[in-house]
Short mmCIF file of C-alpha atoms (C1' of nucleotides) in Angstrom, two decimals:
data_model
loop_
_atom_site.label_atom_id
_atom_site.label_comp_id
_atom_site.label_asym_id
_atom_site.label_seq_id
_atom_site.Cartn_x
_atom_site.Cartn_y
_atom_site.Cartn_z
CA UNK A 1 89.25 61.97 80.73
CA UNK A 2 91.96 62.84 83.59
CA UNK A 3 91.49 66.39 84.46
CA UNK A 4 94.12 68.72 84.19
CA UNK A 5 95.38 68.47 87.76
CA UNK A 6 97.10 71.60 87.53
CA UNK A 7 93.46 73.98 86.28
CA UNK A 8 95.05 76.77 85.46
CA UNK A 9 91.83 78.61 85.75
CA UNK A 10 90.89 80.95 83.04
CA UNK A 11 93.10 84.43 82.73
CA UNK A 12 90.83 86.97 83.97
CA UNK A 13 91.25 90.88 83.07
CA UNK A 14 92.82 91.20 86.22
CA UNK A 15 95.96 88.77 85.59
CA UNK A 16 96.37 90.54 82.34
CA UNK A 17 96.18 93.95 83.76
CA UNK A 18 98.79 92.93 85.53
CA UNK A 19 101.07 91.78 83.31
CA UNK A 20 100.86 94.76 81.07
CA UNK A 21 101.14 96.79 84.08
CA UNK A 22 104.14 95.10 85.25
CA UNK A 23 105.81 95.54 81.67
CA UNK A 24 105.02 99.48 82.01
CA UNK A 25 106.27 100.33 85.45
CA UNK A 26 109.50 98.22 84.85
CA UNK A 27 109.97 99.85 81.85
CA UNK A 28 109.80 96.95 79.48
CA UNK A 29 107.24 99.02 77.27
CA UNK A 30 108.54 102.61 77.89
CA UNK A 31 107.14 105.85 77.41
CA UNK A 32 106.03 105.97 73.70
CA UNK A 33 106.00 102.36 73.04
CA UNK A 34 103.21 101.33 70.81
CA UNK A 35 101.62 98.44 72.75
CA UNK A 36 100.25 95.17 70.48
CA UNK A 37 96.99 95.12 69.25
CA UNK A 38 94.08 93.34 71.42
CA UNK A 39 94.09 91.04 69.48
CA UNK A 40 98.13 89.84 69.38
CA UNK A 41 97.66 90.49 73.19
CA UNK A 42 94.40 88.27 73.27
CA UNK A 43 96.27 85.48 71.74
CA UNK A 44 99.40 85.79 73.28
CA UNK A 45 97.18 85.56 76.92
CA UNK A 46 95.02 82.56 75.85
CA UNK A 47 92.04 85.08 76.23
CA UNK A 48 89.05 86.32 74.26
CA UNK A 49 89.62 89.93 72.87
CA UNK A 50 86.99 91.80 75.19
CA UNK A 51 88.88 90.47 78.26
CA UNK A 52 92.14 92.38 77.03
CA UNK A 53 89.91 94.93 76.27
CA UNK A 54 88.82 95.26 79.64
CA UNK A 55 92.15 95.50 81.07
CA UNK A 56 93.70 98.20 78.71
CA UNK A 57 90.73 100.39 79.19
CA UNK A 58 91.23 99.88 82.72
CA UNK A 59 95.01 101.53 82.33
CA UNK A 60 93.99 103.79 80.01
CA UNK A 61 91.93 104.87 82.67
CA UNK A 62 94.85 105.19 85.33
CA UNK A 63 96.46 107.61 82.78
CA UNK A 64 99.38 105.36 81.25
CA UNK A 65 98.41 104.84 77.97
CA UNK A 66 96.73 106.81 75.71
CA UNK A 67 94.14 104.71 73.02
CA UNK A 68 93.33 105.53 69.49
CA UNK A 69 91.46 103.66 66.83
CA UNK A 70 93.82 102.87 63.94
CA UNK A 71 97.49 103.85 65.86
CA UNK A 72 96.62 101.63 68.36
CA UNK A 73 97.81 101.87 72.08
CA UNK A 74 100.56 104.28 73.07
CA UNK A 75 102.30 104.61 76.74
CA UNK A 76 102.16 107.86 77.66
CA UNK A 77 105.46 110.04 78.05
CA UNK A 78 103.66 112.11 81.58
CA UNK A 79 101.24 110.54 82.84
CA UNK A 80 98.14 112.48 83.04
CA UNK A 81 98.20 111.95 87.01
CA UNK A 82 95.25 112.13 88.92
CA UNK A 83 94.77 111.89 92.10
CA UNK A 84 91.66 110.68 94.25
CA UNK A 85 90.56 112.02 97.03
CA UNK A 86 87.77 110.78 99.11
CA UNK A 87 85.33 113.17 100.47
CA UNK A 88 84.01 111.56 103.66
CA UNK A 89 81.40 113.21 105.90
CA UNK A 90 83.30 114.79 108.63
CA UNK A 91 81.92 112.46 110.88
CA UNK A 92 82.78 109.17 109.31
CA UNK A 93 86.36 110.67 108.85
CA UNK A 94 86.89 111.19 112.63
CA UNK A 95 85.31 107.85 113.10
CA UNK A 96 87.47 106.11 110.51
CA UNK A 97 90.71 107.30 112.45
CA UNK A 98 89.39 105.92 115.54
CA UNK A 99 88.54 109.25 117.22
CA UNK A 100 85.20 110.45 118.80
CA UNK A 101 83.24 112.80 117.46
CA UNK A 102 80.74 115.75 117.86
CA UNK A 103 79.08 117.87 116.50
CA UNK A 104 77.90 121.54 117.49
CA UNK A 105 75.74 124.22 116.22
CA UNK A 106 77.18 127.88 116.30
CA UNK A 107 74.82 129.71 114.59
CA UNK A 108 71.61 129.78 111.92
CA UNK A 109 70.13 133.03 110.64
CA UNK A 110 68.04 133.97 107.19
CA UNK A 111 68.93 136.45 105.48
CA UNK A 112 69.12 138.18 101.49
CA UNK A 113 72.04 136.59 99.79
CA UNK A 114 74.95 138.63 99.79
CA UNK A 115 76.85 140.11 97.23
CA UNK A 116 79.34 137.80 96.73
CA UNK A 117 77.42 134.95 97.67
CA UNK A 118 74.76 135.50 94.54
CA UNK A 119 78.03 135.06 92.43
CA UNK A 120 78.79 132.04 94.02
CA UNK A 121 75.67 130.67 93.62
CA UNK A 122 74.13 132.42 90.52
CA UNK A 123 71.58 133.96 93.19
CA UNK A 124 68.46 136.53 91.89
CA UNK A 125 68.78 139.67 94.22
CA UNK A 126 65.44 138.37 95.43
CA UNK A 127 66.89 134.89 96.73
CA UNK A 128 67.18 134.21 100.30
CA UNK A 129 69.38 132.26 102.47
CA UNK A 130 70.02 130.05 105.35
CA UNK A 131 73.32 130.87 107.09
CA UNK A 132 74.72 127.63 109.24
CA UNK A 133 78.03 127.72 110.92
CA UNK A 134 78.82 125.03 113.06
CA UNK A 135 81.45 122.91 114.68
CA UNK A 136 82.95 119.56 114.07
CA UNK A 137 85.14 118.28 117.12
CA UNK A 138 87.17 115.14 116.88
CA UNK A 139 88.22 113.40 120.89
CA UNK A 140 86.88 116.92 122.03
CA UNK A 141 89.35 119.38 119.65
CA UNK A 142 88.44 121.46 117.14
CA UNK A 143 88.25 119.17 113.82
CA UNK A 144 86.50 121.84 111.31
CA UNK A 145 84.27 124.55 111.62
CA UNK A 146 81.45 124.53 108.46
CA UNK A 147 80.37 128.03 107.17
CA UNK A 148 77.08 126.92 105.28
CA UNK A 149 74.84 129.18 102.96
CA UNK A 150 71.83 127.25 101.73
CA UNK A 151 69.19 128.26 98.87
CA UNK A 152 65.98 128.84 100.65
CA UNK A 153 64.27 129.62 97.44
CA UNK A 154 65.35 126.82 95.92
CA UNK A 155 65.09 124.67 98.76
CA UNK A 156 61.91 126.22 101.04
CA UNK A 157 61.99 123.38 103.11
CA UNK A 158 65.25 124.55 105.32
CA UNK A 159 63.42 127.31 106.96
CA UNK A 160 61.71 124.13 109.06
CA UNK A 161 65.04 122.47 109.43
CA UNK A 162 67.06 123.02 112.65
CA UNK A 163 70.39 121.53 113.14
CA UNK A 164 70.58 121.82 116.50
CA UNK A 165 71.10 117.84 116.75
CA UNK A 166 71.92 117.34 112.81
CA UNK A 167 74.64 118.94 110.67
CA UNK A 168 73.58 120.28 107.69
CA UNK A 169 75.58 117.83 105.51
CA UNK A 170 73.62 115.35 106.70
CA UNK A 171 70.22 117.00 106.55
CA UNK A 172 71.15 118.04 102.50
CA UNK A 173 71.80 114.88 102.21
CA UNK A 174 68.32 113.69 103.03
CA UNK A 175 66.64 116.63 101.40
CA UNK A 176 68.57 116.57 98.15
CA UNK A 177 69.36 113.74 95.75
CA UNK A 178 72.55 113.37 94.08
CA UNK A 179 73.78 116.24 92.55
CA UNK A 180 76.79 118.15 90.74
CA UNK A 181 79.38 119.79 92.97
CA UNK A 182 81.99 122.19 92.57
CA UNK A 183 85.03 121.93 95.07
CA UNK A 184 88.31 123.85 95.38
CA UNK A 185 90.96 123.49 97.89
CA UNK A 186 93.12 126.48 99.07
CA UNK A 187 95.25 127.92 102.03
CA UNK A 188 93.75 131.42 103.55
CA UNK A 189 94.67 132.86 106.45
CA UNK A 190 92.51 132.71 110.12
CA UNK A 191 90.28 135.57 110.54
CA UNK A 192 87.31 136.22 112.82
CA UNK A 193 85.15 133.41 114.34
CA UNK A 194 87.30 131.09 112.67
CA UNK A 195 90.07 131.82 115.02
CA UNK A 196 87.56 131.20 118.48
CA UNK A 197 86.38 127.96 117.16
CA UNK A 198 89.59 126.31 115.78
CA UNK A 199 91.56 127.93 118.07
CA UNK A 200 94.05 129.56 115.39
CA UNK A 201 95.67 132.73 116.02
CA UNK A 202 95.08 135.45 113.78
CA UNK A 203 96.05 135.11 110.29
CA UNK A 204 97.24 131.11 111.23
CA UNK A 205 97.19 129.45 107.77
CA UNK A 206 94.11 127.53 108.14
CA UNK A 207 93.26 124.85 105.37
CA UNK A 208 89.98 125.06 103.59
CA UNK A 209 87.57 123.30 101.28
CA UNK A 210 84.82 124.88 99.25
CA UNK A 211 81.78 123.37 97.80
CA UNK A 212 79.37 124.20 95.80
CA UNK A 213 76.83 122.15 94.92
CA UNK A 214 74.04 122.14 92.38
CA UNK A 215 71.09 119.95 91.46
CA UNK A 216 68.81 120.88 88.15
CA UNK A 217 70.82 123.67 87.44
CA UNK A 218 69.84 125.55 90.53
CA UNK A 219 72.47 126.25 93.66
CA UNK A 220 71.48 124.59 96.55
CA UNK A 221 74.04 125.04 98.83
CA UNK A 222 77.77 126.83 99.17
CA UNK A 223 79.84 125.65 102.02
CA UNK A 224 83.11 126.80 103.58
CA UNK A 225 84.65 123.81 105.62
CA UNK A 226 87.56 125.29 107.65
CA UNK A 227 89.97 123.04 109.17
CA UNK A 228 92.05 123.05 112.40
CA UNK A 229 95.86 123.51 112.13
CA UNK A 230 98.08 120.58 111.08
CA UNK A 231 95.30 118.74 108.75
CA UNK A 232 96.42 117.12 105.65
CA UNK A 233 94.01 115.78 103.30
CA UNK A 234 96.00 112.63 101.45
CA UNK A 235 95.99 110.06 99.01
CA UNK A 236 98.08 107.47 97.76
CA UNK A 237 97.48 106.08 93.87
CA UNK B 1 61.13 93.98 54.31
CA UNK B 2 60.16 97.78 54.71
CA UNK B 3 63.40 98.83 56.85
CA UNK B 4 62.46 100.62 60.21
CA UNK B 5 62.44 104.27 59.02
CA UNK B 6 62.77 105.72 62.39
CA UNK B 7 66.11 103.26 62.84
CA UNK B 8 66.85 103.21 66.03
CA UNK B 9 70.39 102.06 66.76
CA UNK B 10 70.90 99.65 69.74
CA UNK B 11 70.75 100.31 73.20
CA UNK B 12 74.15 101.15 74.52
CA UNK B 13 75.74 101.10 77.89
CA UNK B 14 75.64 105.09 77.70
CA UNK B 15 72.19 104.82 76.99
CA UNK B 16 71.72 102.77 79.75
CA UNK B 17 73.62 104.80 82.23
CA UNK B 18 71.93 107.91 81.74
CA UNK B 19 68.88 106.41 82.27
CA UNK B 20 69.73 104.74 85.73
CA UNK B 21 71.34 108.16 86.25
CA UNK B 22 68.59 110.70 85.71
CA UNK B 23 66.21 108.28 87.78
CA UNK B 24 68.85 108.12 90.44
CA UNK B 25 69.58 111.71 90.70
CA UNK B 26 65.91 113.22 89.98
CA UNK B 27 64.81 111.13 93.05
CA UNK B 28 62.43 108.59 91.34
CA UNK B 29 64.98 105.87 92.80
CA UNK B 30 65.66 107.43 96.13
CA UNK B 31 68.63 106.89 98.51
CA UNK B 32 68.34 103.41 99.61
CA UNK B 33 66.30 101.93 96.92
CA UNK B 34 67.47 98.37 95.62
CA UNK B 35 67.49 98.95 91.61
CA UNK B 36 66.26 95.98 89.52
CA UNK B 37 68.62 93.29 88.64
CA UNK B 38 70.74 93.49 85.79
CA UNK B 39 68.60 90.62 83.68
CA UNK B 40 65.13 92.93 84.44
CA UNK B 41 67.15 96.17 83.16
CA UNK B 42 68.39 93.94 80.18
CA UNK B 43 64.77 92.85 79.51
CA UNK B 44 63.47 96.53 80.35
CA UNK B 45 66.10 98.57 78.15
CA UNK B 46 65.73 95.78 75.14
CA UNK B 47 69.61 95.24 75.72
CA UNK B 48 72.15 92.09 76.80
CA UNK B 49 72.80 91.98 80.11
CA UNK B 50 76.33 92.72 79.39
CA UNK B 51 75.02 96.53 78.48
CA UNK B 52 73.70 96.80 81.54
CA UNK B 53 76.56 95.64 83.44
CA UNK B 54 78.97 97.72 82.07
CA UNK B 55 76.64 100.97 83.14
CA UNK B 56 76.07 99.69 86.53
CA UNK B 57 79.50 99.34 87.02
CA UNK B 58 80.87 102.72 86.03
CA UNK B 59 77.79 103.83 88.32
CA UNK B 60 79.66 101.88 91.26
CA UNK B 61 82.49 103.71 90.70
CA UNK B 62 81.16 106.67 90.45
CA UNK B 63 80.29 106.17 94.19
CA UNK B 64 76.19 106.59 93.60
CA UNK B 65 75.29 102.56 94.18
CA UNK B 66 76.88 99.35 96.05
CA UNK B 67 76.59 96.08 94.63
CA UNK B 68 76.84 92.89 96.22
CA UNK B 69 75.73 89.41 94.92
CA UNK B 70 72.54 88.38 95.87
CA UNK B 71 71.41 91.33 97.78
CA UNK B 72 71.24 93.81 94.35
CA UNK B 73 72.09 97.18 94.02
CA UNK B 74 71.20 99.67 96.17
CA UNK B 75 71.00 103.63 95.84
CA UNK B 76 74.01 105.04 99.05
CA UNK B 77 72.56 107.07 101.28
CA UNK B 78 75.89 108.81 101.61
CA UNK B 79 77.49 108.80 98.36
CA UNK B 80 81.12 108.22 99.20
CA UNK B 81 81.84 111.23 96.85
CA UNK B 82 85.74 111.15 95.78
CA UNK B 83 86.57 113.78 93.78
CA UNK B 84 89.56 113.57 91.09
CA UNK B 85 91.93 116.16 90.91
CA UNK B 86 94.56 116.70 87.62
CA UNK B 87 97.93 116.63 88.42
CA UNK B 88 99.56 118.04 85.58
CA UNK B 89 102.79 119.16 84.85
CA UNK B 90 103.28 122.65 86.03
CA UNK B 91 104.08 123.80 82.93
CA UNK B 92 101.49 122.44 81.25
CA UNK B 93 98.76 123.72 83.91
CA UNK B 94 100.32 127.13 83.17
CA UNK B 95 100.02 127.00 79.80
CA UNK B 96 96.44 125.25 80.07
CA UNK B 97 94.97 128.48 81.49
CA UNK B 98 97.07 130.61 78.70
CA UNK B 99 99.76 131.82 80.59
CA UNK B 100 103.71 132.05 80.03
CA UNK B 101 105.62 129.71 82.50
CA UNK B 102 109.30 130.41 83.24
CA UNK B 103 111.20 127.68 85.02
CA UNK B 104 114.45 128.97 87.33
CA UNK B 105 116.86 126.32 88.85
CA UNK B 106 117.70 127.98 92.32
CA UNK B 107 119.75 125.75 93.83
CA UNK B 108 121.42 122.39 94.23
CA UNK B 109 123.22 120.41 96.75
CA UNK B 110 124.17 116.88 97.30
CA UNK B 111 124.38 115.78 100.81
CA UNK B 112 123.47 113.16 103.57
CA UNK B 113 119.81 112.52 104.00
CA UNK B 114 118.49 114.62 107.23
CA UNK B 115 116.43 112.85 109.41
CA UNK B 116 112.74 113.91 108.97
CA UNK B 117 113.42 112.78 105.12
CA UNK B 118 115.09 109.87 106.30
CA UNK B 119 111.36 108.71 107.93
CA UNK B 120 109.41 109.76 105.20
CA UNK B 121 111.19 108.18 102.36
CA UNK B 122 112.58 105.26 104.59
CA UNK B 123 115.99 105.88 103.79
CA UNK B 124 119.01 104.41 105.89
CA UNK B 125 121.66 106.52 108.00
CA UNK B 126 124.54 106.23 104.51
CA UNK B 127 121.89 107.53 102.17
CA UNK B 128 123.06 110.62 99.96
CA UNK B 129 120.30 112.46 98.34
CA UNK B 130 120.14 115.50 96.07
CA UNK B 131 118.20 118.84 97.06
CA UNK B 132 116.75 120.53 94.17
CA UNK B 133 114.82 123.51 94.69
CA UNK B 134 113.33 126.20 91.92
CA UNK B 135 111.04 128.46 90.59
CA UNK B 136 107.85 128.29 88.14
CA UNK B 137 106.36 131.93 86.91
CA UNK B 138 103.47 132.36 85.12
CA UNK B 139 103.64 135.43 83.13
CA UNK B 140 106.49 136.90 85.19
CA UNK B 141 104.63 136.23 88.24
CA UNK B 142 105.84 133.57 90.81
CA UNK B 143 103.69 130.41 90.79
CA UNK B 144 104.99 127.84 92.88
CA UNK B 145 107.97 127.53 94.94
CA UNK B 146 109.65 123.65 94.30
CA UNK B 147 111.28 121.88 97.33
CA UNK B 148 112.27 118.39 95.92
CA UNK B 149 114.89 115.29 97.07
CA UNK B 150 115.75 112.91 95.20
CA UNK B 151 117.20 109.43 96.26
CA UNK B 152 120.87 109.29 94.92
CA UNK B 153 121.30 106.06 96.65
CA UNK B 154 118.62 104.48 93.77
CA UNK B 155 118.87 106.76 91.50
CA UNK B 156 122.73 107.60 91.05
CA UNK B 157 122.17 109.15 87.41
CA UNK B 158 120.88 112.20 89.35
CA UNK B 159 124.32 113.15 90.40
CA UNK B 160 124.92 113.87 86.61
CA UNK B 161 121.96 115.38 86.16
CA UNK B 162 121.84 119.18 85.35
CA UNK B 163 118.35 120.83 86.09
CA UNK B 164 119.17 124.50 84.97
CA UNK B 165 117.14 124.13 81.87
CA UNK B 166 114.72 121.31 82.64
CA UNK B 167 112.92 120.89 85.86
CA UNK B 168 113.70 118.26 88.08
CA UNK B 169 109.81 117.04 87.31
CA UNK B 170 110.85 116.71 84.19
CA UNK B 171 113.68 114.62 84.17
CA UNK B 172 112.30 112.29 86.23
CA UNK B 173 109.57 111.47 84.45
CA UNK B 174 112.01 110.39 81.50
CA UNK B 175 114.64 109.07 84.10
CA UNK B 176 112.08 106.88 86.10
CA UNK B 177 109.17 104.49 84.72
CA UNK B 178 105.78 104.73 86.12
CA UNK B 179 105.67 104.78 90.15
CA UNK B 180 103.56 104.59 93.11
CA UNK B 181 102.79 107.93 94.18
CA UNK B 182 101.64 109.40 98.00
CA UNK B 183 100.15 112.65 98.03
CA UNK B 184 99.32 115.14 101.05
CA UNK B 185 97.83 118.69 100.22
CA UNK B 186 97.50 121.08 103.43
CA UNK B 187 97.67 125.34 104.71
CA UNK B 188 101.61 125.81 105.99
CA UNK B 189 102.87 129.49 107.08
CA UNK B 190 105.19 130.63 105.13
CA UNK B 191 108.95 131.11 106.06
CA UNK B 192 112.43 131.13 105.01
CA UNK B 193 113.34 131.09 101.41
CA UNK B 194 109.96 130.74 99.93
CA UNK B 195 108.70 134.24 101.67
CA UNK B 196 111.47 135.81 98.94
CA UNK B 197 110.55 133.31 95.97
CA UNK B 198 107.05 133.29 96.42
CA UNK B 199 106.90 136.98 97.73
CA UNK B 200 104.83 135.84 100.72
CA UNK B 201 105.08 137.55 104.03
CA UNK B 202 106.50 135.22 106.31
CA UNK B 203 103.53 133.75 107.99
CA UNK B 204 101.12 133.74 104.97
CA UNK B 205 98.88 131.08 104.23
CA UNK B 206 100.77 129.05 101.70
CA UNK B 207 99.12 125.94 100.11
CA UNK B 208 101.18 123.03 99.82
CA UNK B 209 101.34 120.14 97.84
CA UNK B 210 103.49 117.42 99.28
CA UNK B 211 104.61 114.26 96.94
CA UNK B 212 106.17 111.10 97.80
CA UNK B 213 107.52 108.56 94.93
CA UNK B 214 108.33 105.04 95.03
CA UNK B 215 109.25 102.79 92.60
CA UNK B 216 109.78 99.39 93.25
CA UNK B 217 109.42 99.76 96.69
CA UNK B 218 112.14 102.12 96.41
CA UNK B 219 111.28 105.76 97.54
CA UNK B 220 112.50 107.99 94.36
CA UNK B 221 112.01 111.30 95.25
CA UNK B 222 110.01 113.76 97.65
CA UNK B 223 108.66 116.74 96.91
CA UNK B 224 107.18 120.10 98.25
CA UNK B 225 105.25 122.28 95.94
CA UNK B 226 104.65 125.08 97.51
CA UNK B 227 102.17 127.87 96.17
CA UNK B 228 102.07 131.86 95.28
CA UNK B 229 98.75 132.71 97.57
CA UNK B 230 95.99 132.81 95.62
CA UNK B 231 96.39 129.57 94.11
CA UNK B 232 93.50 127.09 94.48
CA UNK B 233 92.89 123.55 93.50
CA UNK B 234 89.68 122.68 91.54
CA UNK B 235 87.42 119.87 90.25
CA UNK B 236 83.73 119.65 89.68
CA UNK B 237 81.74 116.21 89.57
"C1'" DC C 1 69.52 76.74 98.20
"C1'" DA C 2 68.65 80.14 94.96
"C1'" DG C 3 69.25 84.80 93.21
"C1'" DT C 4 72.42 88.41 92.22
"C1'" DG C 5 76.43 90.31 90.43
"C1'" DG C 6 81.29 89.04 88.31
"C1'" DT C 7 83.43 87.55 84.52
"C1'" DC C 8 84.78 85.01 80.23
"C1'" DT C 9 83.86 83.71 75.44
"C1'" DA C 10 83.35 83.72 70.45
"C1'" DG C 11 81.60 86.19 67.15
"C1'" DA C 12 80.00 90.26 65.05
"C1'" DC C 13 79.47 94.99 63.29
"C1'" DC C 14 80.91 99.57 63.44
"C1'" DA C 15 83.60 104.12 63.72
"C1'" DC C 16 87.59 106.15 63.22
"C1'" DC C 17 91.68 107.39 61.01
"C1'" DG C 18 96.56 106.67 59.15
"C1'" DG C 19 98.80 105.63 54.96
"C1'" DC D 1 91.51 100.91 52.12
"C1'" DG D 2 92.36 98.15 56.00
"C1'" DG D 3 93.76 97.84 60.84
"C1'" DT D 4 92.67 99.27 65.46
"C1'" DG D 5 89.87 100.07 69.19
"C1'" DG D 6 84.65 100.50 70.72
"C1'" DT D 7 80.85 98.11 71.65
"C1'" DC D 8 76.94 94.72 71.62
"C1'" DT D 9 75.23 89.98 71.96
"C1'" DA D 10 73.81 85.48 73.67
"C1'" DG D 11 75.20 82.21 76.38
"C1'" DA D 12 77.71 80.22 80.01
"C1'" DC D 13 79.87 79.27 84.46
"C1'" DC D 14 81.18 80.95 88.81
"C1'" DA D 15 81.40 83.30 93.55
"C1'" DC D 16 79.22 85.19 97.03
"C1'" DT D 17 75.67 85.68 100.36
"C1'" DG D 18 70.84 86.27 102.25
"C1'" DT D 19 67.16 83.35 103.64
#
DNA sequence: CAGTGGTCTAGACCACCGG
DNA sequence: CGGTGGTCTAGACCACTGT
């Protein structure tokens, strides 16, 4: 037997991925185009069904086509966009860009949840908390300043923690196994301590992210991360 | 053959999922822990090892494990959380949370490319470009403040184009195939002619998303959506 | 070198749903 | 009803990488 000299190895899901791709975004199969079946595709590739199969769901995922048992596989007219954001720890971020960072404790205090808070957090009027603000610098600036409220009830063991040396992401993160989280991104304008730390003027439009995060169905933690003028969270997809 | 009453149906990569999930998340397999290699699970869950694959992997990209041949799968100690945020149409998100949307053209202009547009959308010094910018209300109520250019060099139908009725969004989605997209979200204070659309004091807080399109290495259009204060951007994971 | 994940295959059965 | 995607299987080969 001579060997095929020129192996084409196998097509993989990727390659035809690809190629459907391709005939998407350059408008071969426009919006509303009803895409083969697997199985045309599978034979037109030179590939077993489930490796077609792969790659749709794969674009399906992305958003491009939408899949339905018996009508088969439609391009979408809008894509259902989605973006991805990463959510580094502040300190991998600054490291990531290069930069230098520490970290600083402001303040800790335990206290009865407030008002607002037990919304928040779905909080008995019992419940106590542990109040952490602290500062993340990047090359010596102010990066972000974290305004943390942490379930003591739920979580008994941060009345022992300090975070004099150790942000409280990090010590959460040891303390608490994966859990559900709530975030939500806004613009709100510099008030009060906020203003000292990031060095924002009063009413500055300051950038912040809120989390809330949940494990079991109980709160553990609600955290305010404030961050200094001119940051951009991005993404590309 | 007395069938088996109780008929369970096979093992299925769902099954298997939540299974490595709850163990994952309740702690029993704690950060760090190398999991048991797919052919064990496949053995242990009475499933091919193609079940067990397919969970594992959608637990990778969920950002709770790393894989790499030979060495298994381990539990992250950080979990490189990435959170997914819909970009819909804002008509659509409008009408999503039950509201009325209203789109107003306010103005349009053809003219040279200035130079900070120029950089981002790597345009050269004879580019023309189009400057859309109008209005989205919910229920009567400004929403968003649009800020858009669009590349009339590469796109020369949009000199034609008429965006009193239909958003400039809009029309490019039917004018332009599917695109790479860049995407920055950040706090900006507000000024000029979105203080009167938006009915922001100049200065407010104003959350901004900022868009970048390419197609075919092409930039298409760039975009400023600029936000009514109040507005905030959620997901939960 | 050997063990782990990465992927492909050929075949099968099933669930859904449009005509 | 019949076609389409959804999924499982058993087996195979491969690529990477720790020891």
């Amino acid at each position: 037997m001579t060997p095929d000299v020129t192996a084409p190895s196998r097509t993989t899901y990727r390659d035809v991925r690809a190629a459907i791709l391709s005939r998407i975004t350059d408008g071969t199969w426009g919006a509303g185009t009803i895409l083969p079946s697997e199985m045309e595709l599978a034979e037109a590739f030179g590939c077993a069904r489930a490796t077609v199969n792969r790659a749709m769901r794969e674009i399906e995922e992305m958003g491009l086509v939408e899949r339905k048992r018996k009508s088969g596989t439609r391009v979408r007219a809008a894509p259902v966009r989605q973006a991805r954001f990463e959510i580094p720890l502040v300190g991998d971020e600054i490291a990531a860009n290069g930069g230098t960072y520490r970290y600083a404790l402001v303040s800790t205090a335990t206290l009865p949840a407030p008002d607002w808070l037990r919304g928040r957090m779905g909080l008995g009027a019992g419940d106590r908390v542990v109040h952490v603000t602290a500062m993340h610098y990047a090359d010596g600036a102010p990066h972000q300043f974290e305004d943390r409220w942490i379930n003591a009830t739920a979580l008994p063991e941060v009345l022992e923690a300090s975070f004099d040396k150790q942000g409280p992401t990090e010590w959460l993160i040891a303390a608490v196994p994966y859990s559900e989280v709530e975030i939500g991104l806004m613009a709100v304008a510099a008030e009060g301590p906020l203003c000292d730390h990031l060095g924002h003027a009063p009413g500055a439009p300051v950038f912040r992210v809120e989390r809330t995060t949940w494990w079991q169905g109980q709160a553990i933690t609600h955290v305010r991360l404030n961050h200094a003028p001119g940051y951009r969270m991005t993404t590309r997809y």
